[in-house]
XYZ file of C-alpha atoms in Angstrom:
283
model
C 1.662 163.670 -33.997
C 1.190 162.611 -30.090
C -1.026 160.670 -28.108
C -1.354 161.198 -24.149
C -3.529 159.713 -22.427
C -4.107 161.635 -18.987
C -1.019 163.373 -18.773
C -2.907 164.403 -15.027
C -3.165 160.776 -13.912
C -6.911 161.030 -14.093
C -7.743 158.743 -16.554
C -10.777 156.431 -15.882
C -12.882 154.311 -18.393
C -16.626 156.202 -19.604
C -19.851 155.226 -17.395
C -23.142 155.166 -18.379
C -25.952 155.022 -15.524
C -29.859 154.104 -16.889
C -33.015 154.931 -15.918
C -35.958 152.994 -18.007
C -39.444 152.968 -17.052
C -41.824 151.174 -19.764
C -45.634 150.720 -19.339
C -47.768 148.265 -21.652
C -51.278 147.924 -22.278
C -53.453 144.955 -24.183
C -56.512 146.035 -24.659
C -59.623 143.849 -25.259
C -59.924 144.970 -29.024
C -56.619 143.567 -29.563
C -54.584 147.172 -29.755
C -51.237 147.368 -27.751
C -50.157 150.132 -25.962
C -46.365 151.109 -24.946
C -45.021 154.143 -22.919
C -41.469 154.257 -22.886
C -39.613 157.005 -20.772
C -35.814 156.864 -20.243
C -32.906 158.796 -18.940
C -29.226 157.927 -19.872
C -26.124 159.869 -18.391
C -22.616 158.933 -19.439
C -19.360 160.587 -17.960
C -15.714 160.158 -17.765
C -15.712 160.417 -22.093
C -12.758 161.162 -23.002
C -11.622 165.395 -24.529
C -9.420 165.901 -26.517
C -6.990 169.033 -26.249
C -3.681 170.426 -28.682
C -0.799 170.138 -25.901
C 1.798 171.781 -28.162
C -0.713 174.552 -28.791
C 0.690 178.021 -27.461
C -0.200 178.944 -23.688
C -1.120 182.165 -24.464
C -3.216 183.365 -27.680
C -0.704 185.834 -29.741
C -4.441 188.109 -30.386
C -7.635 188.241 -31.275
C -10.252 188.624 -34.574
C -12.211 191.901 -34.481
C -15.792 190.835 -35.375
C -19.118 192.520 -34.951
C -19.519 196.038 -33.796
C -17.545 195.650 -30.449
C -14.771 195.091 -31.887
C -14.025 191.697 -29.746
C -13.849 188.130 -31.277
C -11.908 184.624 -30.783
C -8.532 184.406 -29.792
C -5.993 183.822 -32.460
C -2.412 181.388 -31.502
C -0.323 182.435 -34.326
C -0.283 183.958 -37.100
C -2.819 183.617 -39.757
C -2.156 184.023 -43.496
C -4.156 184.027 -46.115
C -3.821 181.316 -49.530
C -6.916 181.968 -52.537
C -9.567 180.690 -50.295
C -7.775 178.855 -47.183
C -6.797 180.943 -43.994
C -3.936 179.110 -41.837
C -1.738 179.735 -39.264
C 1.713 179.934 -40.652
C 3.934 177.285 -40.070
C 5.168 176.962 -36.266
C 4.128 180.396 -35.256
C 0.896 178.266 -33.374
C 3.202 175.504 -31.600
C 5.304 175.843 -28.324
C 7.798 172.596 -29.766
C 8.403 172.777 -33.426
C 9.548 169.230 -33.581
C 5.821 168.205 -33.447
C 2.608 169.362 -34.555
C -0.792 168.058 -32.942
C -0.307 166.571 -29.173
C -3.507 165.023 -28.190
C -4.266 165.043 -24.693
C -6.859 162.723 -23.414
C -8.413 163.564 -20.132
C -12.072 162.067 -18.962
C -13.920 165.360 -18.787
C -16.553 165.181 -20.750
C -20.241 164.125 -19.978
C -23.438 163.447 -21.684
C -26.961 163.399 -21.237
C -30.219 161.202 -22.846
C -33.706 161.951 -22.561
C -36.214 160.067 -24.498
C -40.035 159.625 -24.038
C -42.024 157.499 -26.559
C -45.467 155.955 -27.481
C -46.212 153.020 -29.905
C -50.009 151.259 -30.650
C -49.667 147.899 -33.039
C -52.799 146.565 -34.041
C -53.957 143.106 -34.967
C -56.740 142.774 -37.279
C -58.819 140.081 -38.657
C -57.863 138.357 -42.011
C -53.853 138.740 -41.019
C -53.975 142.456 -41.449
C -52.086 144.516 -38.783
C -50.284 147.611 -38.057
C -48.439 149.809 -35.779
C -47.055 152.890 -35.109
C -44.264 154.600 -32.932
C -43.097 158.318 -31.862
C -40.289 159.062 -30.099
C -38.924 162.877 -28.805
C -35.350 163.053 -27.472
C -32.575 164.897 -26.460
C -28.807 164.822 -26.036
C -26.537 166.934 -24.304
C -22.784 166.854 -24.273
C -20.088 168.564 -24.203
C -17.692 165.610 -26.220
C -16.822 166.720 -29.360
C -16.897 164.655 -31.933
C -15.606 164.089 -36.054
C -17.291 162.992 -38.867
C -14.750 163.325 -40.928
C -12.243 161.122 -38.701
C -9.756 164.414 -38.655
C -8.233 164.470 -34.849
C -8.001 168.028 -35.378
C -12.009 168.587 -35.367
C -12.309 167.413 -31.951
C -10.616 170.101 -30.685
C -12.437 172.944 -29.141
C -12.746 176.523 -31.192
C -12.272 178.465 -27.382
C -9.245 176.624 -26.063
C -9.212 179.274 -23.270
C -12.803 177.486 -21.940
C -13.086 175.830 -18.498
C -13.382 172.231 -18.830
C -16.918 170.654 -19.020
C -18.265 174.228 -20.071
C -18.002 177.016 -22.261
C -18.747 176.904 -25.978
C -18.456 172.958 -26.321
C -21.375 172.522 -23.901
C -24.648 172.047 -25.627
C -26.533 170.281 -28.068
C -24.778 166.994 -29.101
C -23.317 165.552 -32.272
C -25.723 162.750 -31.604
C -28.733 164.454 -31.248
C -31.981 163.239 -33.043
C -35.213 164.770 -31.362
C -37.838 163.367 -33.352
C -38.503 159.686 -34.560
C -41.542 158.408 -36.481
C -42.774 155.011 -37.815
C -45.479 153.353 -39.411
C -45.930 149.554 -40.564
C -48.395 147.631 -41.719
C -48.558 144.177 -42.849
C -51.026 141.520 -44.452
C -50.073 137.700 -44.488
C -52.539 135.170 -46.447
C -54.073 131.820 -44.988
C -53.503 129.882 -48.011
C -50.810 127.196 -49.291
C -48.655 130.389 -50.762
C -48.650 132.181 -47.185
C -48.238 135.663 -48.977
C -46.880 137.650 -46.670
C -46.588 141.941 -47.959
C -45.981 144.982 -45.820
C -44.346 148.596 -45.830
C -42.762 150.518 -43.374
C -42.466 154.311 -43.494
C -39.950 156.357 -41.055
C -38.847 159.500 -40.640
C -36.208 161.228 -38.206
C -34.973 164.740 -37.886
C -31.524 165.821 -39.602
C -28.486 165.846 -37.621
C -27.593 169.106 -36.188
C -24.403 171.011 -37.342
C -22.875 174.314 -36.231
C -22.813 177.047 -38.900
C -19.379 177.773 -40.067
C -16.565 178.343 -42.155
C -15.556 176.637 -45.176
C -13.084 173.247 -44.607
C -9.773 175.270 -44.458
C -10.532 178.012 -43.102
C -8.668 178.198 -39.767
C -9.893 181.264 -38.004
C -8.266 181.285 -34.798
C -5.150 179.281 -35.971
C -5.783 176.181 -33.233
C -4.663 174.317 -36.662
C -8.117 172.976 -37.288
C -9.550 174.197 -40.480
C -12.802 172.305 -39.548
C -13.726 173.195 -36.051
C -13.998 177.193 -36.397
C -18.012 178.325 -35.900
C -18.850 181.775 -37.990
C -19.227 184.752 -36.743
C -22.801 185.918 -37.716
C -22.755 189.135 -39.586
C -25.590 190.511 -41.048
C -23.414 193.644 -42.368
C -22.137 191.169 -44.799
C -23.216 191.297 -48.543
C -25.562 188.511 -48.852
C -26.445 187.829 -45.232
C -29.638 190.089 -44.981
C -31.088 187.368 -47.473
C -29.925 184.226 -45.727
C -30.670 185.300 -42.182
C -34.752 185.333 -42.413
C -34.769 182.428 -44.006
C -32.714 180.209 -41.104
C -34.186 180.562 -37.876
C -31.297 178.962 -36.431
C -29.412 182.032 -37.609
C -31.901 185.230 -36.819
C -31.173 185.007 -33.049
C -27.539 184.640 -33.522
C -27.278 187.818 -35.161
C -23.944 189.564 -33.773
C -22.442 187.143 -32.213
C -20.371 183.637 -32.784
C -22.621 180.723 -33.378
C -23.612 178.412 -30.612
C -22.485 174.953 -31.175
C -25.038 172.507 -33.102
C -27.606 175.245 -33.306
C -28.873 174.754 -36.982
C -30.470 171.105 -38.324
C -30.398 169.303 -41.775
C -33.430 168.289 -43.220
C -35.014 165.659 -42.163
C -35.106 162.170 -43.529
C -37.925 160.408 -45.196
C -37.533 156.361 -46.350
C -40.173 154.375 -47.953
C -39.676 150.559 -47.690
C -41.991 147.908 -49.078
C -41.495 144.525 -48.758
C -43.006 140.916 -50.014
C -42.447 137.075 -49.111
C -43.547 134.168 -50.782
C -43.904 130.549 -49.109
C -43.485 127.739 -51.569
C -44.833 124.387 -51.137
C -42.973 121.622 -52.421
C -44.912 118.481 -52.195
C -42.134 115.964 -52.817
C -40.479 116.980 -49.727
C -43.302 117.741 -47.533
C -42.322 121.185 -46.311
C -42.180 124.841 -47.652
C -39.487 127.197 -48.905
């Protein structure tokens, strides 16, 4: 494997311009108010593309009922459950096998807008409370998994900076809620307990094939979105029950369009102050 960096001369190192605008309130009954709105763009992030990929595709998948899918470079073969392309039919030097080119195409957008109150009550009891809606748009795609080959685009017929790659990113977590609260004692002990809770919405994913399965040959057998086929035994069960996948019906999924779960944590916490009288101060 090969590394270029800019084979076009047009390197240049990522940029981020910011735009934050915060507003606070204290209010006379001791609440604090805080409006956050922001705006984040970054460009010149670094895509990756498969230089020793062929030029030209050698076909194409027939899926759905017009007969037209992805292009396929090579020639795919089939082993029990893992679809490849075989050996060298996908690469225009068979001396090497992924050539990463680096070029700084790629872009994203951040939008966030939150809210928070805190709250400070008599006998050291107080609280808070935060929300927070945002959104990220790329078109930089990134791996989990640390596999090179996943951060290669399924389409690599797309114009640069568009296409499939351009949508929702890796990174994106729309919603963001927390709640504290808190109660610290006046005496020697200085007791001190609180719990937090938070919650944040799953990371998106794009609905796909199984790891292996390499359905337009590219030699990634992680980057290859599914073709969404309700003709397929099984499918009219698992479509109504995904609403990521009912509009998607016959046709290639869209990139990050379904979400995992969200995520719930629980944390409680408690500190102790001990007085130690022969040395005059507190632990």
């Amino acid at each position: 494997r090969l590394a270029l960096f800019s084979p076009d001369g047009d390197y240049r190192d990522p940029r981020t311009t910011k735009l934050d605008l915060g507003i606070k309130r204290v209010l006379a009954t001791g609440l604090t108010v805080r409006l956050t709105g922001r705006y984040h763009h970054t460009d010149f992030l670094l895509r990756r593309t498969d230089l020793n990929l062929l030029s030209t595709p050698t076909g194409s998948t027939h899926e759905g009922s017009s007969g037209s899918g992805r292009l396929v470079y090579g020639t795919l073969v089939q082993s029990g459950g893992l679809v490849v392309a075989s050996p060298l039919s996908n690469r225009r030097l068979n001396s090497y096998d992924l050539v990463s080119g680096f070029s700084s195409t790629s872009a994203q957008d951040f939008y966030e807008a939150d809210a928070s109150v805190t709250r400070q009550l008599g006998r050291g009891i107080s609280f808070s409370a935060a929300y927070s809606y945002s959104q990220t748009r790329d078109n930089w795609l990134q791996s989990w998994s640390g596999d090179p080959a996943e951060e290669l685009t399924p389409f690599p017929s797309d114009p640069i900076g568009a296409g499939w790659a351009k949508g929702v990113s890796d990174f994106d977590v729309p919603h963001r809620l927390l709640f504290t609260a808190s109660w610290q004692s006046r005496g020697r002990l200085n007791l001190n307990l609180a719990g937090r809770y938070r919650y944040q919405s799953g990371l998106p994913f794009t609905p796909g094939f199984q790891s292996g399965v390499d359905a337009n040959g590219d030699g990634s057998g992680r980057n290859d979105p599914a073709f969404v086929d309700a003709s397929i035994p099984g499918m009219p069960a698992v479509v109504p029950q995904h609403d990521c996948l009912s509009g998607q019906v016959g046709k290639i999924a869209e990139r990050n369009s379904c979400r995992m779960a969200g995520r719930h944590a629980l944390d409680l916490g408690g500190s102790m102050a001990l007085p130690l009288s022969s040395i005059g101060r507190r632990i």
